[in-house]
mmCIF file of C-alpha atoms and ligand atoms in Angstrom:
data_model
loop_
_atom_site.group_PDB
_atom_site.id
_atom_site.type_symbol
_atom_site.label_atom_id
_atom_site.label_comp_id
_atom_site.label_asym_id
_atom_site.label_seq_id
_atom_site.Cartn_x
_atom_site.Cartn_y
_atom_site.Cartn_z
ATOM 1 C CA UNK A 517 0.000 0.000 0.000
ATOM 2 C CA UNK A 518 1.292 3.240 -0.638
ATOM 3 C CA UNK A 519 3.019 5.549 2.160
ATOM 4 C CA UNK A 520 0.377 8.111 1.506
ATOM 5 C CA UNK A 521 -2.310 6.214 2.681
ATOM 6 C CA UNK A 522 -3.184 6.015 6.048
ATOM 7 C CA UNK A 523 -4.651 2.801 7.265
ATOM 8 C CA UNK A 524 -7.365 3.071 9.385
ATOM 9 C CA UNK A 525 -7.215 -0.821 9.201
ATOM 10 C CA UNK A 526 -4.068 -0.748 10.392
ATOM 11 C CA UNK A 527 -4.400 1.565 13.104
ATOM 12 C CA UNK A 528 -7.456 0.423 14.369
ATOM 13 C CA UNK A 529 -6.009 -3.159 14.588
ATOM 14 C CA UNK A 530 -2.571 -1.553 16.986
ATOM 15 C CA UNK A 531 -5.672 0.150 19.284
ATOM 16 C CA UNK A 532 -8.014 -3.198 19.442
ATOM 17 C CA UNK A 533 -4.371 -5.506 20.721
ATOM 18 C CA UNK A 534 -4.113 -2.423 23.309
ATOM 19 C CA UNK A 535 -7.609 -2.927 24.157
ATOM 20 C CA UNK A 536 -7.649 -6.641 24.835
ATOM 21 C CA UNK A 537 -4.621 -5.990 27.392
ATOM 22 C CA UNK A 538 -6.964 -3.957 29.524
ATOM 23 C CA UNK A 539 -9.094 -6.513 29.323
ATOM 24 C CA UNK A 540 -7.418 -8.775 31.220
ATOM 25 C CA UNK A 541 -7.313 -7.057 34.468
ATOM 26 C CA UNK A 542 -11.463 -6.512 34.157
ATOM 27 C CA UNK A 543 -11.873 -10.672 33.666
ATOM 28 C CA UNK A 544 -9.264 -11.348 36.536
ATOM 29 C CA UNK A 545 -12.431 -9.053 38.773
ATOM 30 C CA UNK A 546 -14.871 -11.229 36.592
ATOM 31 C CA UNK A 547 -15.971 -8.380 34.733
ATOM 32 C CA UNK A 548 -16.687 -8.552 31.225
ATOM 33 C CA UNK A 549 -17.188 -5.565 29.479
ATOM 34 C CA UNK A 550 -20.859 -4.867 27.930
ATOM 35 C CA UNK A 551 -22.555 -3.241 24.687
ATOM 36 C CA UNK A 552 -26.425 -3.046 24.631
ATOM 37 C CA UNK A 553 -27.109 -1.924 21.504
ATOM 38 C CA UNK A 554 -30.542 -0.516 20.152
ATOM 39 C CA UNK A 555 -31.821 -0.935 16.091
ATOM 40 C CA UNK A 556 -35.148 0.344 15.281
ATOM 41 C CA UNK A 557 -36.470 -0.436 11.705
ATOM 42 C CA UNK A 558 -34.225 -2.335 9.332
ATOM 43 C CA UNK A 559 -32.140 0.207 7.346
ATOM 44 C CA UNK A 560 -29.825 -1.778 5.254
ATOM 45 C CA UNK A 561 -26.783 0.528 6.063
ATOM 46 C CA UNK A 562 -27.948 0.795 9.921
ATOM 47 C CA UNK A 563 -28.346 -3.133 9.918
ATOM 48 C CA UNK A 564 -24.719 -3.352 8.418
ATOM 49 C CA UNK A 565 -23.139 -0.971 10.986
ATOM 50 C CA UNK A 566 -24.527 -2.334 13.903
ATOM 51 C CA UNK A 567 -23.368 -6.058 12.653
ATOM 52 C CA UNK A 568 -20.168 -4.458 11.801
ATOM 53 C CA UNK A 569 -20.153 -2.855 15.608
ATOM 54 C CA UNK A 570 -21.155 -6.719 17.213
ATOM 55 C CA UNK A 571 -18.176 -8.444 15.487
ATOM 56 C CA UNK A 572 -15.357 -6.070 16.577
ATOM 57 C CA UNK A 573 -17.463 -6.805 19.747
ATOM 58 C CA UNK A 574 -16.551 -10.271 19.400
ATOM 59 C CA UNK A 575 -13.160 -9.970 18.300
ATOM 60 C CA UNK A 576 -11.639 -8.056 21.316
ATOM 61 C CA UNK A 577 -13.666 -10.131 24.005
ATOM 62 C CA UNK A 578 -16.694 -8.022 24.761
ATOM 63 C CA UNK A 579 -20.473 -9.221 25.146
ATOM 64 C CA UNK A 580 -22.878 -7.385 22.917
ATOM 65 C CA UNK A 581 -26.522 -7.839 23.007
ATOM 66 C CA UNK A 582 -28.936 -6.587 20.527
ATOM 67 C CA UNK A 583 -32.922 -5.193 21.247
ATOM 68 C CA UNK A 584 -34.272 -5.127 17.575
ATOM 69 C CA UNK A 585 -37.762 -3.087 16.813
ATOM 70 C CA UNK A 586 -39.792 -2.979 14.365
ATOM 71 C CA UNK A 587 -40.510 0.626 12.604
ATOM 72 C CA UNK A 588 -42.529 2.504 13.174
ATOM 73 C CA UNK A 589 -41.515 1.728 16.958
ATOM 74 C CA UNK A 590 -43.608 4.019 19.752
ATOM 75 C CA UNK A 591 -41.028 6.323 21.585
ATOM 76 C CA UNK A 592 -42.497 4.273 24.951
ATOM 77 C CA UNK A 593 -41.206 1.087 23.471
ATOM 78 C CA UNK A 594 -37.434 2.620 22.555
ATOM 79 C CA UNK A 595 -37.489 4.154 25.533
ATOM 80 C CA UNK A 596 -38.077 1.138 27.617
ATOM 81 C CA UNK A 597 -35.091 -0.834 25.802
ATOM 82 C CA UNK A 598 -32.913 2.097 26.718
ATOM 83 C CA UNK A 599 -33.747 1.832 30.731
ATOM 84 C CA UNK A 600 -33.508 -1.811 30.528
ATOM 85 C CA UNK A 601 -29.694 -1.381 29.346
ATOM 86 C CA UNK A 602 -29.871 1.369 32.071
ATOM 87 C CA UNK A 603 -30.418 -0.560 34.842
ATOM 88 C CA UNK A 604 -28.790 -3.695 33.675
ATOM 89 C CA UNK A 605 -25.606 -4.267 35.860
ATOM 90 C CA UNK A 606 -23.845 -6.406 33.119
ATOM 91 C CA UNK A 607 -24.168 -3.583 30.222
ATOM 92 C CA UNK A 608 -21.733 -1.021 30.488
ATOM 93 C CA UNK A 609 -22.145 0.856 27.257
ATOM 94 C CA UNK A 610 -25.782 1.732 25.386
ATOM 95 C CA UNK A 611 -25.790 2.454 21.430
ATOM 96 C CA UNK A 612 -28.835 3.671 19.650
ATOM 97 C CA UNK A 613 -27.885 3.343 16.495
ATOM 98 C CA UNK A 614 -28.991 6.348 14.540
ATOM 99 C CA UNK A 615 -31.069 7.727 12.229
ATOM 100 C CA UNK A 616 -34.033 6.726 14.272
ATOM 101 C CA UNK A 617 -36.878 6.322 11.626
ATOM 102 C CA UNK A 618 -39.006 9.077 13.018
ATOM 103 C CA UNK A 619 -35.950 11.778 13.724
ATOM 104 C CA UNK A 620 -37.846 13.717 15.835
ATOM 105 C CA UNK A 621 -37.463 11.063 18.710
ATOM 106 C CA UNK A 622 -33.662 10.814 18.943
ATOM 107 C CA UNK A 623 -33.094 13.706 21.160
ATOM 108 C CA UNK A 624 -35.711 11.979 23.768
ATOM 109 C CA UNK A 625 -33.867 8.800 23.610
ATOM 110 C CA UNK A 626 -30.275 10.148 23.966
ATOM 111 C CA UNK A 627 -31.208 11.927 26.854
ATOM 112 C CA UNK A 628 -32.472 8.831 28.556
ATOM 113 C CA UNK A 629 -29.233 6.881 28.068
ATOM 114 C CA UNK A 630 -27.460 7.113 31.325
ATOM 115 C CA UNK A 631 -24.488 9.538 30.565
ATOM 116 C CA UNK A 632 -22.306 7.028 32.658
ATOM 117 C CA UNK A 633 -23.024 4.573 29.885
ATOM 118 C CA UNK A 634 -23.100 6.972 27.053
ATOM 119 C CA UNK A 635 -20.751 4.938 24.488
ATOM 120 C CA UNK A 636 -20.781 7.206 21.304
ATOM 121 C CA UNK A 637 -20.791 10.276 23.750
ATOM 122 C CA UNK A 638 -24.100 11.871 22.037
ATOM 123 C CA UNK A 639 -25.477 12.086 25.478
ATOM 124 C CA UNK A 640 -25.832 16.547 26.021
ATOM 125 C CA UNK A 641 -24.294 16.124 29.973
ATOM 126 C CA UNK A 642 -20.953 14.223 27.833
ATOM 127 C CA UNK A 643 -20.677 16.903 24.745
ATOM 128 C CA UNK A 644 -20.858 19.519 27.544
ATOM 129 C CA UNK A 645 -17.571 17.638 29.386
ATOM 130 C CA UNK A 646 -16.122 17.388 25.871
ATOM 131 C CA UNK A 647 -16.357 21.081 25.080
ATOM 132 C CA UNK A 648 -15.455 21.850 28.473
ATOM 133 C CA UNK A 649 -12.097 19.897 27.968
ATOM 134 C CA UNK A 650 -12.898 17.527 30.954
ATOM 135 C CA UNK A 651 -13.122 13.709 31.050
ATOM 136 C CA UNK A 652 -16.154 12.226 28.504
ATOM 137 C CA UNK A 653 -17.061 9.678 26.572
ATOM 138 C CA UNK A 654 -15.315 11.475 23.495
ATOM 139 C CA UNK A 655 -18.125 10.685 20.354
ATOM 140 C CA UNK A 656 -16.620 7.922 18.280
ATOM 141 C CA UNK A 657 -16.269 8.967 14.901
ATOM 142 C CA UNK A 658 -14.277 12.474 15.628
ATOM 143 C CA UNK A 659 -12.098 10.984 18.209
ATOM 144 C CA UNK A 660 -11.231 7.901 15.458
ATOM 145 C CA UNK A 661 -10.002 10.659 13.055
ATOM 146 C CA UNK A 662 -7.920 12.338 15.503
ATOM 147 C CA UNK A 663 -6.220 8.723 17.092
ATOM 148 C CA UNK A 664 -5.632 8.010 13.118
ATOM 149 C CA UNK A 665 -4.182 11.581 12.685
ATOM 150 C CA UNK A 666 -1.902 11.401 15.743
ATOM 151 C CA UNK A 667 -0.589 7.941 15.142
ATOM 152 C CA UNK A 668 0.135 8.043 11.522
ATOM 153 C CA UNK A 669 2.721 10.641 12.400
ATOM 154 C CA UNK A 670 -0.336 13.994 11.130
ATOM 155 C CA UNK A 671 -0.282 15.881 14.627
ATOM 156 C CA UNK A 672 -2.931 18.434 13.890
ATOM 157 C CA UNK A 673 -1.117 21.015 17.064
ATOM 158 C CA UNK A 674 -0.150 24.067 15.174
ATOM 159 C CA UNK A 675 -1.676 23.393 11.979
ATOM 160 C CA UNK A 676 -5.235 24.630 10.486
ATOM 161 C CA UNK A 677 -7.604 21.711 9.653
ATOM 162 C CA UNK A 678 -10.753 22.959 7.347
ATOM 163 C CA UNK A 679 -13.501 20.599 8.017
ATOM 164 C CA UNK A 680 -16.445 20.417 5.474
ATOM 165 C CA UNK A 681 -20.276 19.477 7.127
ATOM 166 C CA UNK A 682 -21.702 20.419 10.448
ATOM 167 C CA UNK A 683 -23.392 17.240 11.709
ATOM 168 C CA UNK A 684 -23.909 16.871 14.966
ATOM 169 C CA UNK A 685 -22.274 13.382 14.861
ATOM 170 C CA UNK A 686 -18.892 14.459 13.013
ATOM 171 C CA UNK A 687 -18.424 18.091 12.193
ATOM 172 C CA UNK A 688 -19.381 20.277 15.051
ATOM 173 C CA UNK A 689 -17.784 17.640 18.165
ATOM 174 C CA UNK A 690 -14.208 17.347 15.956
ATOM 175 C CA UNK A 691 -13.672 21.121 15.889
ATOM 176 C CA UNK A 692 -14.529 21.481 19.449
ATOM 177 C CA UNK A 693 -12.473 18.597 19.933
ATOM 178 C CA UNK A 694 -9.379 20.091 17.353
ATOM 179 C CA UNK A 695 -9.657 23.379 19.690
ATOM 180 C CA UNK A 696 -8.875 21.806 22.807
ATOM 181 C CA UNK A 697 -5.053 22.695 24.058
ATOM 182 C CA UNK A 698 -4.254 18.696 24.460
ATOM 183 C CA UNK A 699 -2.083 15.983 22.847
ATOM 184 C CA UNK A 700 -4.978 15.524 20.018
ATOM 185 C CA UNK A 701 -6.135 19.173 19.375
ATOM 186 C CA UNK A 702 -4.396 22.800 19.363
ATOM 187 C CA UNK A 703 -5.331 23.074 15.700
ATOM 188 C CA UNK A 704 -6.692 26.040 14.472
ATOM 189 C CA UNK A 705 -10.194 24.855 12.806
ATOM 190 C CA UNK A 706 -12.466 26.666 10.056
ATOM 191 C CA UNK A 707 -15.859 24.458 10.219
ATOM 192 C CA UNK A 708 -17.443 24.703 6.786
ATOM 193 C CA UNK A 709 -21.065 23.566 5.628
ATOM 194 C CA UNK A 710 -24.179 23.630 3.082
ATOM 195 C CA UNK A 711 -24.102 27.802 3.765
ATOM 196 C CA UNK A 712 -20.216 28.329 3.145
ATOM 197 C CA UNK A 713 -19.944 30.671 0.489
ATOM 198 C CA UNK A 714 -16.665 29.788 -1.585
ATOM 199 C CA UNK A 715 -16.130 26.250 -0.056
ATOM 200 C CA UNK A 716 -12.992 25.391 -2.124
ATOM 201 C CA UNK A 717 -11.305 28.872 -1.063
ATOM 202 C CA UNK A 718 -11.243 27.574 2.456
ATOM 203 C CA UNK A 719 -10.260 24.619 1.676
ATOM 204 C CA UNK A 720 -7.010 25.522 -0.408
ATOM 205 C CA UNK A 721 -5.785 27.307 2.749
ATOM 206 C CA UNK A 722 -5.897 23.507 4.831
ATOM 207 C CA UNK A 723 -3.167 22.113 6.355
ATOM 208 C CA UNK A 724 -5.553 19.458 7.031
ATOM 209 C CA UNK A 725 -8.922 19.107 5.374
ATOM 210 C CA UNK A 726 -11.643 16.681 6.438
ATOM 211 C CA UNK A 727 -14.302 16.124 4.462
ATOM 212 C CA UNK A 728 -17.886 15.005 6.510
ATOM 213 C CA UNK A 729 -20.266 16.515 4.140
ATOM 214 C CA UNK A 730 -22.118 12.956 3.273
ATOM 215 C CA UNK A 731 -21.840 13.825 -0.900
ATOM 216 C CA UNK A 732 -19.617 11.960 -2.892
ATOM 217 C CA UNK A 733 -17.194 14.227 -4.731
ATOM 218 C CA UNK A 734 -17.296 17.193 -2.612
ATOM 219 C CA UNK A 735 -13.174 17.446 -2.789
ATOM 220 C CA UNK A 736 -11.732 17.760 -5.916
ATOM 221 C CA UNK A 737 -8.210 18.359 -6.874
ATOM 222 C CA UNK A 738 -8.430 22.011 -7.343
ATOM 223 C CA UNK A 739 -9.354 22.258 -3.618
ATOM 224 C CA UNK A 740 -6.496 20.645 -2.341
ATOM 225 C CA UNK A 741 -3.039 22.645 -2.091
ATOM 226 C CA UNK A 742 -0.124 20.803 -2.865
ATOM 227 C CA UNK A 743 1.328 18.774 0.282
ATOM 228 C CA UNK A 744 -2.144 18.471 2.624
ATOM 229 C CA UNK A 745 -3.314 15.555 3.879
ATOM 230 C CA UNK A 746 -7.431 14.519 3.547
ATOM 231 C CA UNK A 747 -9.382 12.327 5.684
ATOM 232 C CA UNK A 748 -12.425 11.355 4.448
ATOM 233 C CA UNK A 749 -15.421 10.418 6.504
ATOM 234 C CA UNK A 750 -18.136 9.658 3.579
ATOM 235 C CA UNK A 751 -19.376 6.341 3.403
ATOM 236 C CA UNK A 752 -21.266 6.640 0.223
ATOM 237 C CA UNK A 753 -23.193 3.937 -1.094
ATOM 238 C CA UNK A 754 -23.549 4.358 -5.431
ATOM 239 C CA UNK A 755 -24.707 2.204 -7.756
ATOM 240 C CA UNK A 756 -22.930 -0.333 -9.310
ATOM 241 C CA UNK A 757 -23.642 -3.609 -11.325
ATOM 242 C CA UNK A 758 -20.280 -5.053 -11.160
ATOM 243 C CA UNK A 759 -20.212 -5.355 -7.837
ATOM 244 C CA UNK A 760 -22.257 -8.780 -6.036
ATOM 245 C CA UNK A 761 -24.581 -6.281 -4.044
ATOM 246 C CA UNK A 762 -25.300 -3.957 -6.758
ATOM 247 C CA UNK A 763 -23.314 -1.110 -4.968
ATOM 248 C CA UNK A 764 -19.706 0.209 -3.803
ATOM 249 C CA UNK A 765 -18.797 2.678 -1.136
ATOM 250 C CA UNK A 766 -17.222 5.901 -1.987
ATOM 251 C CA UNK A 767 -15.923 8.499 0.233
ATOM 252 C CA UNK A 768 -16.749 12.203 -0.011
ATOM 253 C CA UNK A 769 -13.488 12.524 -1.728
ATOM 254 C CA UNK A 770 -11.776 12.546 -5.244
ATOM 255 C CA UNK A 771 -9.815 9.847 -4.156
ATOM 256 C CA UNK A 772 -7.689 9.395 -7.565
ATOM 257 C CA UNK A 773 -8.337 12.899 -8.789
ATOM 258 C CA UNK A 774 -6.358 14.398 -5.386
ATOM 259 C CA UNK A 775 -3.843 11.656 -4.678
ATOM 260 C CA UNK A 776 -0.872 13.275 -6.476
ATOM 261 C CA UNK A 777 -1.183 16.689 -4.821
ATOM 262 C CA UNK A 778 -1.717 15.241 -0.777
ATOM 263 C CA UNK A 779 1.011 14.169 1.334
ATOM 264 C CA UNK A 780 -1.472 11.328 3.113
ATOM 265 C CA UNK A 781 -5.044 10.566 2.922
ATOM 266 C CA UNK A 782 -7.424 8.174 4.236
ATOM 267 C CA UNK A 783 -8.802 5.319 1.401
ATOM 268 C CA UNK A 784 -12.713 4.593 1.741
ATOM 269 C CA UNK A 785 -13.501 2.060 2.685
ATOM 270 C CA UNK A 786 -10.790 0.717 5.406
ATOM 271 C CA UNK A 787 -10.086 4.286 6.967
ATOM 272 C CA UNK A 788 -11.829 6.162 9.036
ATOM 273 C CA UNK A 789 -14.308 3.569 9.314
ATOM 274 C CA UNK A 790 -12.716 0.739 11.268
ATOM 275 C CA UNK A 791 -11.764 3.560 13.428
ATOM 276 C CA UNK A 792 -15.085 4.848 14.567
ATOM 277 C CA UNK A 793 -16.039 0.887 15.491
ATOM 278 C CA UNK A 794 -12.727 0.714 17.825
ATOM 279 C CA UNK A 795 -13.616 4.265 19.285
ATOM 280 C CA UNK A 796 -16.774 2.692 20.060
ATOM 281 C CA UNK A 797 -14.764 -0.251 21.619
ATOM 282 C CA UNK A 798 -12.564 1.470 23.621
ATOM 283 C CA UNK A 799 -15.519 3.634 25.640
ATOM 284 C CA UNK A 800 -16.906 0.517 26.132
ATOM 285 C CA UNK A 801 -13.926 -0.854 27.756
ATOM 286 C CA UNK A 802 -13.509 2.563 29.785
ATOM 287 C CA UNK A 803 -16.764 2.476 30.872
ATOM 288 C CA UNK A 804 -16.646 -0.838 32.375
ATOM 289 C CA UNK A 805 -13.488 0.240 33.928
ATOM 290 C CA UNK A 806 -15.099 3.571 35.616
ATOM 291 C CA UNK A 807 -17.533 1.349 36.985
ATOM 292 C CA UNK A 808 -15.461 -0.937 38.248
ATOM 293 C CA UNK A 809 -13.269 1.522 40.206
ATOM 294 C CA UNK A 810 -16.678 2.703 41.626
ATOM 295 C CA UNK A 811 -17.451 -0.591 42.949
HETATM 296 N N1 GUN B 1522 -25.071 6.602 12.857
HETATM 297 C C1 GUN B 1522 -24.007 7.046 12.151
HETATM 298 N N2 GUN B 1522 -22.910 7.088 12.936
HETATM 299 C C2 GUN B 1522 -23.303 6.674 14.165
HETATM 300 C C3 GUN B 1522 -22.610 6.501 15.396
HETATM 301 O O1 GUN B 1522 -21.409 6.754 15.532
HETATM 302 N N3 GUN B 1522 -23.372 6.036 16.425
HETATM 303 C C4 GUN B 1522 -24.692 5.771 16.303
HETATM 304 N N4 GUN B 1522 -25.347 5.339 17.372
HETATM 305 N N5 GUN B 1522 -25.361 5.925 15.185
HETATM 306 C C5 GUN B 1522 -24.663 6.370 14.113
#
């Protein structure tokens, strides 16, 4: 593979052996760490996370446990799964795996997550740590891109990262996240989105640009200055009757068209991807370590 790409399979693999050796201690106290996870309705790309999220499960040595529903689900009914999993002594970490089919429900059910227990860090008492610079479940998906950054040798301290969407998921938590004066932040951060007038002139002035905008082909070549390095977050699903499903994933990125002018970049898929699964993983594992110090 080329020296220019990082790999986000790679990396996640180093952080999943590092995981498994804090395991150890937990089992010797007969703890096992736990995920309950929640799936409402049966998105094909939801269903394929979540199965995605259950084998990495698997593969370090944590228990997972599913609640399916059936859309449309009553908010009552989510709800209840979600203080089940609260009150459940052997699950340490809840994911609701979002989009909820009815949208209008997921702030409800986030807030009823115990923030104690709040794996992907969506819970409003966590983003408030995170902003706040003290200790949080950090959401999974920003904190991924940042690990990947800081071990394949792409510190962002001192540099100016241009980030391209706004979600509440990706965008908004990195550049809080980038701002912070730690070990994975001190960047200065330009947060662009759907209302940014001239996207590509911000974009030309990035050290470091990450694209989260969810629309394949949003970075092209003559956004990119010579010598930056692009992570992409899109996981784009396009049609495509070569492939066995009918489809292949794209990023949000030009891969081939930018690859000359960008000292590293992240391929889709096997980048950021397996990263946000062992983010996931890893506030699992801390979680189940918190409480265990608690007693
Ligand atoms: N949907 C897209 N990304 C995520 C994520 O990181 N967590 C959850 N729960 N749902 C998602």
């Amino acid at each position: 593979m080329s020296e220019k790409i990082m790999d986000g399979k790679v990396i996640a693999a180093e952080m999943r052996e590092e995981l498994k050796k804090r395991l150890a201690p937990l089992k010797e106290k007969g703890v096992m760490p736990g995920l309950g996870v929640v799936l409402v309705g049966d998105d094909p790309a939801s269903r394929s996370y979540v199965t995605a999220k259950e084998r990495a499960c698997q593969d370090v040595g944590i228990h997972s446990q599913e609640i399916r529903l059936d859309a449309p689900a009553p908010l009552e009914e989510i709800l209840d799964a979600v203080r089940g999993y609260n009150r459940d002594p052997d699950i340490h970490g809840i994911l609701v795996q979002l989009p909820l089919p009815d949208a209008r429900m997921e702030a409800e059910v986030i807030a009823a997550i115990d923030p104690d227990k709040d794996v992907d860090g969506f819970h409003p008492v966590n983003i408030g740590r995170m902003i706040l610079g003290l200790p949080a479940f950090l959401p999974c998906t920003p904190h991924g891109v940042l690990q990947m950054l800081k071990r394949a040798g792409q510190s962002p301290n001192g540099r100016h990262v241009v980030i391209i969407g706004r979600s509440n998921i990706v965008g908004r938590p990195l550049a809080n996240l980038l701002t912070l004066k730690n070990e994975l932040g001190n960047a200065t951060v330009t947060l662009c989105h759907t209302g940014t007038g001239d996207l590509a002139h911000h974009t030309r002035q990035a050290d470091i640009i990450v694209a989260a905008a969810g629309r394949p082909h949003t970075v092209t070549a003559d956004m990119v200055r010579d010598g930056a390095v692009v992570v992409d977050v899109g996981v784009n699903r396009v049609d495509d009757a070569s492939r066995p499903r009918g489809y292949r994933l794209v990023g949000d990125v030009d891969f081939d068209g930018v690859f000359d002018k960008v000292s590293a970049i992240t391929p889709v898929p096997g980048g950021v991807g397996p990263m946000t699964i062992t983010m996931l993983l890893y506030n699992t594992v801390e979680a189940a370590e918190r409480k265990q110090q608690q007693g």
